Short mmCIF file of C-alpha atoms in Angstrom, two decimals:
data_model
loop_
_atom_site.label_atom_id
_atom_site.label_comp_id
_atom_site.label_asym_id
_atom_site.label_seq_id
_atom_site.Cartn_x
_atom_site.Cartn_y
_atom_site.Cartn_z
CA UNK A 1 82.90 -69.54 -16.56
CA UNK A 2 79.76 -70.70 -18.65
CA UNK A 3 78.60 -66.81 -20.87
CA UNK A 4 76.18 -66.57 -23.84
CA UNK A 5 78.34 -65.97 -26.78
CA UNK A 6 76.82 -63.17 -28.68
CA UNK A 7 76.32 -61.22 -25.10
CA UNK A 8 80.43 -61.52 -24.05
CA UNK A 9 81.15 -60.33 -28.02
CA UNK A 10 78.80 -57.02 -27.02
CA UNK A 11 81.03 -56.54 -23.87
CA UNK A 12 84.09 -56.75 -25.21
CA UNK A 13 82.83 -54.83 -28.63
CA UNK A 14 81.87 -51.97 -25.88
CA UNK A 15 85.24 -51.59 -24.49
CA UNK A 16 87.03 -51.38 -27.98
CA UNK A 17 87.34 -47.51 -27.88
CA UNK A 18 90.29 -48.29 -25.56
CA UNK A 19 92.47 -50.72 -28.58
CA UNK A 20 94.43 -49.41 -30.77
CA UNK A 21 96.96 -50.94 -33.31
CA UNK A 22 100.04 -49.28 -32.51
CA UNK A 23 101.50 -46.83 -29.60
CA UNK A 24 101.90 -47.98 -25.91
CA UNK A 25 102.73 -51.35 -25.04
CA UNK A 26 99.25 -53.84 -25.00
CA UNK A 27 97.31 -51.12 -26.09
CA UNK A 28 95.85 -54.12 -28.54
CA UNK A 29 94.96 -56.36 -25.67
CA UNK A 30 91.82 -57.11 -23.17
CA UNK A 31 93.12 -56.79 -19.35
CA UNK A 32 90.65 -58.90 -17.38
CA UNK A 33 91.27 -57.97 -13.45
CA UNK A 34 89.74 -57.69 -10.66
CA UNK A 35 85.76 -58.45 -12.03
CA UNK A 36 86.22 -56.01 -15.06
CA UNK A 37 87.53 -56.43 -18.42
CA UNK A 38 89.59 -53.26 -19.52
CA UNK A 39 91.61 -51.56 -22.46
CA UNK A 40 93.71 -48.57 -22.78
CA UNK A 41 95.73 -46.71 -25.44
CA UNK A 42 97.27 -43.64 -23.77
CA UNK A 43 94.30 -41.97 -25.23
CA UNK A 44 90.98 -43.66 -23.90
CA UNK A 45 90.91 -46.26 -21.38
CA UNK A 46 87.62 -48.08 -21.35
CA UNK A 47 86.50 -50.99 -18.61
CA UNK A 48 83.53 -52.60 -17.88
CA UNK A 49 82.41 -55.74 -15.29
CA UNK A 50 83.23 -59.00 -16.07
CA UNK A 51 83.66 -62.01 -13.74
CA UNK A 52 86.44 -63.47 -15.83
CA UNK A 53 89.18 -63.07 -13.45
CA UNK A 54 89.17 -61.52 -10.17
CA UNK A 55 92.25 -61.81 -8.60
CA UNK A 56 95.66 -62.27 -10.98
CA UNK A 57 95.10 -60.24 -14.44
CA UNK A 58 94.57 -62.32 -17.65
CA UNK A 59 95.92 -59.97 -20.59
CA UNK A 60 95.10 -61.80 -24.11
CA UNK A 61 95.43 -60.03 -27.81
CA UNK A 62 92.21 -58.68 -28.91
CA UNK A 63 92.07 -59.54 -32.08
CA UNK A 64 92.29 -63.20 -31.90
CA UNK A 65 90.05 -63.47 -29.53
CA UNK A 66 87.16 -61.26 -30.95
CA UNK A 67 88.09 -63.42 -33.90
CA UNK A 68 87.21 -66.37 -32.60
CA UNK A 69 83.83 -65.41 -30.78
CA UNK A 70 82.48 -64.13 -33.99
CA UNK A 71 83.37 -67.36 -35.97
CA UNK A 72 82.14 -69.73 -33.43
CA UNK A 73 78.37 -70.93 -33.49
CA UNK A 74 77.51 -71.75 -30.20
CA UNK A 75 75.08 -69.45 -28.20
CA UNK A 76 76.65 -70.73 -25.03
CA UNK A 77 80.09 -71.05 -24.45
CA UNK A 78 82.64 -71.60 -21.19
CA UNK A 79 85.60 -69.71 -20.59
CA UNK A 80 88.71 -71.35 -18.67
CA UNK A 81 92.13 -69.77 -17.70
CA UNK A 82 94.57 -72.67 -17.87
CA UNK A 83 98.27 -72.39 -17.95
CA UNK A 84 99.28 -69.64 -20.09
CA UNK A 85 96.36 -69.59 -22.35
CA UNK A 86 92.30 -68.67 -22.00
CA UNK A 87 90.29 -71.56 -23.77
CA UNK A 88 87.07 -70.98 -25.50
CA UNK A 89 85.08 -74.51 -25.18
CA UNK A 90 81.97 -75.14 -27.35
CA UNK A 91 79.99 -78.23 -27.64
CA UNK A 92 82.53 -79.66 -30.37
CA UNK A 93 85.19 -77.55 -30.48
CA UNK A 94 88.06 -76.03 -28.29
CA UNK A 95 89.76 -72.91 -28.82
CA UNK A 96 92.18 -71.15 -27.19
CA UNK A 97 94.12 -67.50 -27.33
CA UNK A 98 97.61 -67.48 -25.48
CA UNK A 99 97.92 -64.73 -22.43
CA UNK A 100 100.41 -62.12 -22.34
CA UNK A 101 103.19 -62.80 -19.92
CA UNK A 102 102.48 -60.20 -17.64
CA UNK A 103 100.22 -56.97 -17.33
CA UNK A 104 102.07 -53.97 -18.68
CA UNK A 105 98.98 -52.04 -19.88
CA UNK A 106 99.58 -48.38 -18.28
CA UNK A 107 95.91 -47.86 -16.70
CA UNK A 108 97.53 -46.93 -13.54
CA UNK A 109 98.28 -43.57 -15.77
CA UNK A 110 94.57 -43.33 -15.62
CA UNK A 111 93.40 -42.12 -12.69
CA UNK A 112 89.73 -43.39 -10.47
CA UNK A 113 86.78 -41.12 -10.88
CA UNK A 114 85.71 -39.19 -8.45
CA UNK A 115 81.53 -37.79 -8.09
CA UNK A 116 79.83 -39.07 -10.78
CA UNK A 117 77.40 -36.01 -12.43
CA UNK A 118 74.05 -36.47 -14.65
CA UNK A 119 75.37 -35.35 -18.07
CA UNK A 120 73.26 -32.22 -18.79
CA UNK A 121 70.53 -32.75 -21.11
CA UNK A 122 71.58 -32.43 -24.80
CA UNK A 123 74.85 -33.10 -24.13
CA UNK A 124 75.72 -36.31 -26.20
CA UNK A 125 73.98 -34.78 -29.08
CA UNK A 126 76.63 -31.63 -28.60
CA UNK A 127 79.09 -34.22 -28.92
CA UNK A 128 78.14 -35.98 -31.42
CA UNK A 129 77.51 -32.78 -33.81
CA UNK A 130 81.00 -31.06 -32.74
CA UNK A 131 83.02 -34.45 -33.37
CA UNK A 132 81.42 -33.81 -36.95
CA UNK A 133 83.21 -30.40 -36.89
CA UNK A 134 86.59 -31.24 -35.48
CA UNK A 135 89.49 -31.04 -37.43
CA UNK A 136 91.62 -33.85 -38.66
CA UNK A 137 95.22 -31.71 -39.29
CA UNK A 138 97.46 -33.19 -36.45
CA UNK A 139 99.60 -30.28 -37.22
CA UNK A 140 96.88 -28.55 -35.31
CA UNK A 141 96.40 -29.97 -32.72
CA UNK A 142 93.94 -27.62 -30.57
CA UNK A 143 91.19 -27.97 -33.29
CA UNK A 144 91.94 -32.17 -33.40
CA UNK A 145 89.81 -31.69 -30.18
CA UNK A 146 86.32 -30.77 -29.07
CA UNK A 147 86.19 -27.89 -26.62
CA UNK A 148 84.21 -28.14 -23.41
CA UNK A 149 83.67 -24.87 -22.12
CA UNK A 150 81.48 -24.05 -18.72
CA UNK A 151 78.71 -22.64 -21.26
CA UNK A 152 78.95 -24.59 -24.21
CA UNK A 153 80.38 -27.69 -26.69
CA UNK A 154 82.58 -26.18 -29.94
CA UNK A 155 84.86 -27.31 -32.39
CA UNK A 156 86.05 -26.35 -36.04
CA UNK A 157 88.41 -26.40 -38.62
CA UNK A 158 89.19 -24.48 -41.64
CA UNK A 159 85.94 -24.76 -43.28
CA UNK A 160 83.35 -25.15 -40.49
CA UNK A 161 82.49 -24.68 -36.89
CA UNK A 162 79.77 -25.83 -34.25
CA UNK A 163 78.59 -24.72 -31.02
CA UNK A 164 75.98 -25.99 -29.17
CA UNK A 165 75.34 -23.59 -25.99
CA UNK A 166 73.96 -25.80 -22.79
CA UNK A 167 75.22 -25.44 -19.35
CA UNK A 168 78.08 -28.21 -18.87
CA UNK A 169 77.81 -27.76 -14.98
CA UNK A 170 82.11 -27.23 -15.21
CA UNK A 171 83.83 -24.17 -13.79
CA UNK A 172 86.91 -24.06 -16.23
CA UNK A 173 87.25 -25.47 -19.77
CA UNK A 174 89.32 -28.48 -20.99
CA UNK A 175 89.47 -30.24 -24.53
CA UNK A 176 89.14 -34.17 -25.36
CA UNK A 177 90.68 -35.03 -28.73
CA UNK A 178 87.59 -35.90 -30.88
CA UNK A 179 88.47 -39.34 -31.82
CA UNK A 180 88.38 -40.12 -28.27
CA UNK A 181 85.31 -37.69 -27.48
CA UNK A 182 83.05 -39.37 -30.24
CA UNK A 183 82.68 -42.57 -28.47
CA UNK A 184 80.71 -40.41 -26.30
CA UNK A 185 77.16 -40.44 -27.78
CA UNK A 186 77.35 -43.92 -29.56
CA UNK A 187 78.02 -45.69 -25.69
CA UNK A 188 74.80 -43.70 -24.34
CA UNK A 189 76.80 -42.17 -21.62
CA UNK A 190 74.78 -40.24 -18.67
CA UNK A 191 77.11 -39.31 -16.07
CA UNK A 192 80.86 -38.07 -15.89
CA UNK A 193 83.57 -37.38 -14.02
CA UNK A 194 86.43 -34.44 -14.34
CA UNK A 195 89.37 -35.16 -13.18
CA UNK A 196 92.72 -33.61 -13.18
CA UNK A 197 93.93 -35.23 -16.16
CA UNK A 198 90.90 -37.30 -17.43
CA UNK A 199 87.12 -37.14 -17.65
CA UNK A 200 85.54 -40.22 -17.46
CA UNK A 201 81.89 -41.24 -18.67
CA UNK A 202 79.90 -43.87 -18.09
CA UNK A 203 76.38 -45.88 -18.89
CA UNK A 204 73.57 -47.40 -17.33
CA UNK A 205 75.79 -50.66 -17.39
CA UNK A 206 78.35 -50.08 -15.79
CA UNK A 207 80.58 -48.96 -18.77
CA UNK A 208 83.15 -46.42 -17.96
CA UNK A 209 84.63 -44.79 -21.12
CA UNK A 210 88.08 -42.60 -19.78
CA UNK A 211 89.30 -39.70 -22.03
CA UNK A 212 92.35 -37.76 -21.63
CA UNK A 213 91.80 -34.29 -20.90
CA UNK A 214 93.96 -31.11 -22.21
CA UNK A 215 93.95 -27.66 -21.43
CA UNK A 216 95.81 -25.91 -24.03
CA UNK A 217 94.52 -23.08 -25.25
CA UNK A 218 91.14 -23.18 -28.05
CA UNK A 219 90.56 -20.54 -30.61
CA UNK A 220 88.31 -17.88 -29.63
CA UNK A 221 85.13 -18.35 -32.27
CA UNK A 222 82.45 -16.14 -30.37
CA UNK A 223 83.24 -13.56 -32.94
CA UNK A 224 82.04 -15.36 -35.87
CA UNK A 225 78.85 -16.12 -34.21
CA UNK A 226 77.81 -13.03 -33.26
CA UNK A 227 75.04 -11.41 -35.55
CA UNK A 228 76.08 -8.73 -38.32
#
């Protein structure tokens, strides 16, 4: 499969959210199945189309393979599953990253969107300004995430707090951990999904960005914005 260089880097750049270094098993690997190319870390699953492989999965290490792309100079390059390996061939050079043995990534955890909503109008910049707020204390864990509530976008932590009132369209509240949530704005998301135990996002391209989704229970802050 023949792809510009610098345009296959963006796509696999845009589903990075989902790697991670360390937790669940290939959680620091590209899945490329069934005309997408997808990652996942318990946390945030990300995928995104790409004709690489449709039928049997090709799982390769992410790091190598971003490695390479970034190194090499050619603008167009071709992209060959062969054996146990996926070769990178340039005008004068070959490269190749071997594939994982088999596809144990966990995105069948994850499950399929359902009705796909036009995120309310303000709503990335809600994000963006509460993931600012969020606490870092993993002691804490309730204020480690950004609380969507049917009437408005909050977080804190000891020293600060935001909320940005809009209309979120949702009947009952849910928090995203703001590491994952703060992908949100940066992807240019514009619709979502809620699901029972994930809200997904997605773009005008086709990127769908997956966060888990938690109800426990959010400090009540409406007191200390009400006016003295």
């Amino acid at each position: 499969m023949k792809v510009n260089r610098e345009e296959f880097l963006r796509l696999l750049e845009s589903v990075a959210p989902g790697l991670a270094t360390q937790g669940v098993e290939q959680c620091d690997c590209f899945a490329f199945m069934k005309g997408m190319v997808v990652t996942y870390n318990d946390e945030v699953s990300c995928r995104a189309p790409c004709e690489l492989a449709k039928d049997d999965p090709v799982v390769v290490p992410a790091d190598p393979l971003l490695n390479l792309l970034r190194k090499r100079p050619d603008e167009e390059i071709d992209l060959e599953v062969k054996g146990n390996s996926l070769k990178i061939l340039g005008k004068r050079r070959r490269s190749w990253v071997n594939q994982e043995a088999e596809l144990l990534m966990g995105i069948r955890n994850v499950e399929k969107p359902g009705k796909w909503v036009t995120l309310p109008e303000g709503f990335s910049e809600a994000v963006e300004a509460s993931s600012h707020c969020a606490s870092t204390d993993s002691s804490r864990f309730a204020i480690t995430c950004i609380n969507f509530h049917p009437k408005w976008i909050e977080s804190c932590d000891d020293s600060q707090l935001c909320r940005w009132i809009l209309n979120t369209g949702i009947k009952q509240g849910f928090l995203i951990r703001r590491n994952a949530a703060k992908f949100i704005p940066t992807l240019g998301m514009t619709e979502w999904s809620v699901g029972e135990g994930w809200v997904h996002f997605r773009n005008g391209s086709g990127l769908v960005l997956s966060c888990r989704k938690y109800t426990e229970e959010f400090p009540e802050l409406t007191l200390f914005f009400q006016e003295n």
